PDB file of C-alpha atoms in Angstrom:
ATOM      1  CA  MET A   1     227.507 314.118 -22.034  1.00 52.00           C
ATOM      2  CA  ALA A   2     227.178 310.310 -22.009  1.00 57.00           C
ATOM      3  CA  THR A   3     230.971 309.977 -22.275  1.00 59.00           C
ATOM      4  CA  PHE A   4     231.403 312.218 -19.214  1.00 54.00           C
ATOM      5  CA  PHE A   5     229.081 310.004 -17.105  1.00 56.00           C
ATOM      6  CA  ARG A   6     230.792 306.795 -18.271  1.00 65.00           C
ATOM      7  CA  ARG A   7     234.219 308.172 -17.319  1.00 69.00           C
ATOM      8  CA  LYS A   8     232.898 309.400 -13.956  1.00 74.00           C
ATOM      9  CA  ALA A   9     231.291 306.008 -13.214  1.00 72.00           C
ATOM     10  CA  ALA A  10     234.525 304.215 -14.104  1.00 71.00           C
ATOM     11  CA  ALA A  11     236.533 306.576 -11.845  1.00 71.00           C
ATOM     12  CA  VAL A  12     234.123 306.073  -8.929  1.00 73.00           C
ATOM     13  CA  THR A  13     234.208 302.280  -9.392  1.00 74.00           C
ATOM     14  CA  LEU A  14     238.016 302.203  -9.432  1.00 66.00           C
ATOM     15  CA  GLY A  15     238.145 304.490  -6.383  1.00 69.00           C
ATOM     16  CA  VAL A  16     235.794 302.244  -4.395  1.00 67.00           C
ATOM     17  CA  LEU A  17     237.764 299.156  -5.427  1.00 61.00           C
ATOM     18  CA  ALA A  18     241.062 300.765  -4.407  1.00 64.00           C
ATOM     19  CA  LEU A  19     239.719 301.852  -1.025  1.00 62.00           C
ATOM     20  CA  THR A  20     238.224 298.413  -0.392  1.00 64.00           C
ATOM     21  CA  LEU A  21     241.475 296.634  -1.194  1.00 58.00           C
ATOM     22  CA  ALA A  22     243.620 299.114   0.734  1.00 62.00           C
ATOM     23  CA  GLY A  23     241.385 299.125   3.804  1.00 58.00           C
ATOM     24  CA  GLY A  24     240.745 295.401   3.871  1.00 56.00           C
ATOM     25  CA  GLY A  25     236.997 295.799   3.459  1.00 51.00           C
ATOM     26  CA  ILE A  26     234.260 296.562   5.891  1.00 50.00           C
ATOM     27  CA  ALA A  27     234.824 293.391   7.929  1.00 51.00           C
ATOM     28  CA  VAL A  28     238.117 294.785   9.240  1.00 47.00           C
ATOM     29  CA  ALA A  29     236.462 297.742  10.953  1.00 48.00           C
ATOM     30  CA  GLN A  30     236.582 296.596  14.591  1.00 49.00           C
ATOM     31  CA  PRO A  31     236.901 298.521  17.837  1.00 52.00           C
ATOM     32  CA  ALA A  32     240.414 298.777  19.245  1.00 51.00           C
ATOM     33  CA  THR A  33     239.340 297.163  22.517  1.00 53.00           C
ATOM     34  CA  LYS A  34     236.710 294.471  22.754  1.00 51.00           C
ATOM     35  CA  ALA A  35     234.148 294.687  25.526  1.00 49.00           C
ATOM     36  CA  PRO A  36     233.204 291.477  27.344  1.00 49.00           C
ATOM     37  CA  ALA A  37     229.963 289.876  26.156  1.00 46.00           C
ATOM     38  CA  GLU A  38     228.301 290.648  29.483  1.00 44.00           C
ATOM     39  CA  VAL A  39     228.848 294.383  29.028  1.00 44.00           C
ATOM     40  CA  ALA A  40     227.384 294.377  25.529  1.00 44.00           C
ATOM     41  CA  GLN A  41     224.238 292.503  26.574  1.00 45.00           C
ATOM     42  CA  PRO A  42     221.261 294.082  28.313  1.00 43.00           C
ATOM     43  CA  GLY A  43     220.806 293.012  31.914  1.00 45.00           C
ATOM     44  CA  ALA A  44     224.502 292.313  32.535  1.00 46.00           C
ATOM     45  CA  ARG A  45     225.031 289.320  34.800  1.00 45.00           C
ATOM     46  CA  LEU A  46     226.463 289.653  38.262  1.00 45.00           C
ATOM     47  CA  ALA A  47     230.008 288.382  38.728  1.00 41.00           C
ATOM     48  CA  GLY A  48     230.239 284.776  39.904  1.00 44.00           C
ATOM     49  CA  ALA A  49     226.574 284.029  39.229  1.00 50.00           C
ATOM     50  CA  THR A  50     226.877 282.317  35.860  1.00 56.00           C
ATOM     51  CA  GLY A  51     228.991 279.195  36.455  1.00 85.00           C
ATOM     52  CA  GLN A  52     227.589 275.706  36.734  1.00 91.00           C
ATOM     53  CA  PRO A  53     227.989 273.954  40.071  1.00 91.00           C
ATOM     54  CA  PRO A  54     230.409 271.002  40.054  1.00 91.00           C
ATOM     55  CA  VAL A  55     229.030 267.530  39.372  1.00 90.00           C
ATOM     56  CA  THR A  56     229.144 265.388  42.505  1.00 90.00           C
ATOM     57  CA  ALA A  57     229.904 261.657  42.469  1.00 91.00           C
ATOM     58  CA  ALA A  58     226.273 260.890  43.395  1.00 90.00           C
ATOM     59  CA  GLU A  59     224.987 263.005  40.500  1.00 91.00           C
ATOM     60  CA  ALA A  60     227.375 261.341  38.048  1.00 90.00           C
ATOM     61  CA  LYS A  61     226.176 257.922  39.267  1.00 90.00           C
ATOM     62  CA  GLN A  62     222.518 258.988  38.873  1.00 90.00           C
ATOM     63  CA  ALA A  63     223.195 260.257  35.340  1.00 90.00           C
ATOM     64  CA  ARG A  64     224.922 256.986  34.328  1.00 88.00           C
ATOM     65  CA  ALA A  65     222.037 254.961  35.760  1.00 88.00           C
ATOM     66  CA  ALA A  66     219.539 257.055  33.778  1.00 87.00           C
ATOM     67  CA  LEU A  67     221.483 256.427  30.567  1.00 84.00           C
ATOM     68  CA  LYS A  68     221.505 252.653  31.194  1.00 81.00           C
ATOM     69  CA  ALA A  69     217.754 252.586  31.857  1.00 76.00           C
ATOM     70  CA  SER A  70     217.007 254.370  28.586  1.00 69.00           C
ATOM     71  CA  LEU A  71     213.676 253.610  26.957  1.00 66.00           C
ATOM     72  CA  ALA A  72     214.926 254.832  23.594  1.00 70.00           C
ATOM     73  CA  PRO A  73     215.699 258.301  22.353  1.00 68.00           C
ATOM     74  CA  PRO A  74     212.718 260.100  20.869  1.00 73.00           C
ATOM     75  CA  ALA A  75     212.389 259.801  17.113  1.00 79.00           C
ATOM     76  CA  SER A  76     214.064 262.355  14.929  1.00 84.00           C
ATOM     77  CA  GLY A  77     211.958 265.504  14.743  1.00 84.00           C
ATOM     78  CA  SER A  78     210.244 264.951  18.095  1.00 85.00           C
ATOM     79  CA  VAL A  79     210.926 266.703  21.393  1.00 90.00           C
ATOM     80  CA  ALA A  80     211.472 265.787  25.010  1.00 92.00           C
ATOM     81  CA  TRP A  81     209.968 268.358  27.361  1.00 94.00           C
ATOM     82  CA  ALA A  82     209.630 269.243  31.025  1.00 95.00           C
ATOM     83  CA  VAL A  83     207.755 271.770  33.144  1.00 95.00           C
ATOM     84  CA  VAL A  84     209.709 272.584  36.306  1.00 96.00           C
ATOM     85  CA  ALA A  85     208.534 274.645  39.306  1.00 94.00           C
ATOM     86  CA  SER A  86     210.716 277.359  40.821  1.00 93.00           C
ATOM     87  CA  ASP A  87     211.593 274.984  43.693  1.00 95.00           C
ATOM     88  CA  GLY A  88     212.958 272.401  41.199  1.00 95.00           C
ATOM     89  CA  THR A  89     209.949 270.063  41.313  1.00 95.00           C
ATOM     90  CA  LEU A  90     209.295 268.258  38.034  1.00 95.00           C
ATOM     91  CA  LEU A  91     205.608 269.085  37.443  1.00 93.00           C
ATOM     92  CA  GLN A  92     205.003 267.564  34.009  1.00 93.00           C
ATOM     93  CA  HIS A  93     207.306 265.874  31.523  1.00 94.00           C
ATOM     94  CA  SER A  94     207.673 263.586  28.533  1.00 92.00           C
ATOM     95  CA  ALA A  95     208.641 259.929  28.971  1.00 88.00           C
ATOM     96  CA  ASN A  96     212.381 260.513  28.461  1.00 90.00           C
ATOM     97  CA  VAL A  97     212.783 263.091  31.251  1.00 93.00           C
ATOM     98  CA  VAL A  98     214.102 261.394  34.395  1.00 93.00           C
ATOM     99  CA  SER A  99     214.471 264.119  37.039  1.00 94.00           C
ATOM    100  CA  SER A 100     215.072 267.760  37.850  1.00 96.00           C
ATOM    101  CA  THR A 101     217.344 269.167  40.525  1.00 95.00           C
ATOM    102  CA  LYS A 102     217.623 272.655  41.988  1.00 96.00           C
ATOM    103  CA  TYR A 103     221.185 273.581  43.024  1.00 94.00           C
ATOM    104  CA  GLY A 104     220.617 277.026  44.413  1.00 93.00           C
ATOM    105  CA  THR A 105     218.918 280.255  43.546  1.00 95.00           C
ATOM    106  CA  GLY A 106     217.994 280.045  39.865  1.00 95.00           C
ATOM    107  CA  GLN A 107     220.200 277.019  39.029  1.00 96.00           C
ATOM    108  CA  TYR A 108     218.636 273.764  37.815  1.00 97.00           C
ATOM    109  CA  GLN A 109     219.526 270.507  36.120  1.00 96.00           C
ATOM    110  CA  VAL A 110     217.150 268.318  34.110  1.00 96.00           C
ATOM    111  CA  LEU A 111     218.250 264.725  33.408  1.00 95.00           C
ATOM    112  CA  LEU A 112     217.049 262.687  30.450  1.00 93.00           C
ATOM    113  CA  ASP A 113     217.494 258.988  29.757  1.00 90.00           C
ATOM    114  CA  TYR A 114     219.484 259.539  26.550  1.00 91.00           C
ATOM    115  CA  SER A 115     222.476 261.638  25.508  1.00 91.00           C
ATOM    116  CA  VAL A 116     221.561 265.182  24.536  1.00 92.00           C
ATOM    117  CA  VAL A 117     224.982 265.972  23.075  1.00 91.00           C
ATOM    118  CA  GLY A 118     224.444 267.861  19.828  1.00 90.00           C
ATOM    119  CA  LYS A 119     220.726 268.413  20.465  1.00 92.00           C
ATOM    120  CA  ALA A 120     218.985 271.785  20.431  1.00 93.00           C
ATOM    121  CA  PHE A 121     217.675 273.188  23.736  1.00 92.00           C
ATOM    122  CA  GLN A 122     214.928 275.751  24.225  1.00 95.00           C
ATOM    123  CA  ALA A 123     213.794 277.024  27.611  1.00 96.00           C
ATOM    124  CA  THR A 124     211.310 279.687  28.568  1.00 95.00           C
ATOM    125  CA  ILE A 125     210.016 281.099  31.831  1.00 94.00           C
ATOM    126  CA  GLY A 126     206.588 279.548  32.403  1.00 90.00           C
ATOM    127  CA  THR A 127     204.221 277.835  34.783  1.00 84.00           C
ATOM    128  CA  ASN A 128     201.616 275.112  34.515  1.00 81.00           C
ATOM    129  CA  ASP A 129     198.827 276.953  36.293  1.00 81.00           C
ATOM    130  CA  GLN A 130     195.379 277.266  34.756  1.00 80.00           C
ATOM    131  CA  PHE A 131     196.048 280.664  33.169  1.00 79.00           C
ATOM    132  CA  ASN A 132     199.792 280.129  32.522  1.00 73.00           C
ATOM    133  CA  VAL A 133     200.839 283.722  33.106  1.00 80.00           C
ATOM    134  CA  PRO A 134     204.580 283.412  33.683  1.00 82.00           C
ATOM    135  CA  PRO A 135     206.533 285.765  35.924  1.00 85.00           C
ATOM    136  CA  ALA A 136     208.824 288.287  34.254  1.00 90.00           C
ATOM    137  CA  GLY A 137     212.424 287.215  33.903  1.00 93.00           C
ATOM    138  CA  GLU A 138     215.182 285.788  31.754  1.00 95.00           C
ATOM    139  CA  ILE A 139     216.502 282.272  31.239  1.00 96.00           C
ATOM    140  CA  ALA A 140     219.667 280.614  29.923  1.00 95.00           C
ATOM    141  CA  VAL A 141     220.089 276.962  28.935  1.00 95.00           C
ATOM    142  CA  ALA A 142     223.225 274.923  28.199  1.00 94.00           C
ATOM    143  CA  PRO A 143     224.501 271.351  28.209  1.00 94.00           C
ATOM    144  CA  ARG A 144     225.347 270.202  31.754  1.00 94.00           C
ATOM    145  CA  ASN A 145     229.098 269.965  32.381  1.00 91.00           C
ATOM    146  CA  GLN A 146     230.392 266.363  32.454  1.00 90.00           C
ATOM    147  CA  THR A 147     226.850 264.957  32.106  1.00 93.00           C
ATOM    148  CA  PRO A 148     225.964 263.913  28.536  1.00 93.00           C
ATOM    149  CA  ASN A 149     222.290 263.418  29.392  1.00 93.00           C
ATOM    150  CA  GLY A 150     221.882 266.602  31.448  1.00 95.00           C
ATOM    151  CA  VAL A 151     220.702 270.115  30.659  1.00 96.00           C
ATOM    152  CA  PHE A 152     221.637 273.100  32.845  1.00 96.00           C
ATOM    153  CA  ILE A 153     219.182 275.962  33.240  1.00 96.00           C
ATOM    154  CA  GLN A 154     219.732 279.290  34.990  1.00 97.00           C
ATOM    155  CA  THR A 155     216.953 281.827  35.582  1.00 96.00           C
ATOM    156  CA  TYR A 156     217.197 285.560  36.278  1.00 96.00           C
ATOM    157  CA  SER A 157     214.982 288.467  37.234  1.00 94.00           C
ATOM    158  CA  SER A 158     214.331 291.125  34.602  1.00 92.00           C
ATOM    159  CA  SER A 159     217.128 293.223  36.102  1.00 92.00           C
ATOM    160  CA  GLY A 160     219.663 290.429  35.466  1.00 91.00           C
ATOM    161  CA  SER A 161     220.169 289.124  39.010  1.00 94.00           C
ATOM    162  CA  VAL A 162     219.900 285.386  39.655  1.00 95.00           C
ATOM    163  CA  SER A 163     216.345 284.493  40.674  1.00 95.00           C
ATOM    164  CA  SER A 164     214.408 281.220  40.957  1.00 95.00           C
ATOM    165  CA  LYS A 165     211.715 281.028  38.266  1.00 95.00           C
ATOM    166  CA  PRO A 166     209.491 278.206  36.948  1.00 94.00           C
ATOM    167  CA  PHE A 167     210.312 277.150  33.386  1.00 95.00           C
ATOM    168  CA  HIS A 168     209.488 274.949  30.412  1.00 95.00           C
ATOM    169  CA  LEU A 169     212.316 273.015  28.722  1.00 96.00           C
ATOM    170  CA  PHE A 170     212.273 271.482  25.228  1.00 94.00           C
ATOM    171  CA  VAL A 171     215.000 269.291  23.759  1.00 94.00           C
ATOM    172  CA  ALA A 172     214.718 268.880  19.978  1.00 93.00           C
ATOM    173  CA  ASN A 173     215.858 265.584  18.493  1.00 87.00           C
TER     174      ASN A 173
END
């Protein structure tokens, strides 16, 4: 009986190996057509609502001036942070945060006085009121195009449409 089970186990092992090699493994199993990332994500974004606004000459000049006036980047392991109101007002911030700008509905920029290239960003919907009960919504954060010391934030309603929301931003160093 033991010989029967050893032969059966060997046959099953060889069969699995043959199928794996012939089929290219599990990693090859992909759908024939790939859906865009927006379709696969909950709360799909509206068309045209996700791009960053272009950097104006005045903004580029302001960003360069902020880099030149740098205190010093925060020490490794520390964070720079900002609390921004839904109208773009910088409510509270760490020493390295220079300004915040609102471009339009749900689109913001936060400038720091050092380059944030290669840093980690974290943003969350939030307020600075006494009870800090944030409104419902979603948020996305990315490096600001053509601005090495800028962070771009876009906020959305829970249904996925662009909506102005207050937020907290953290930049890990």
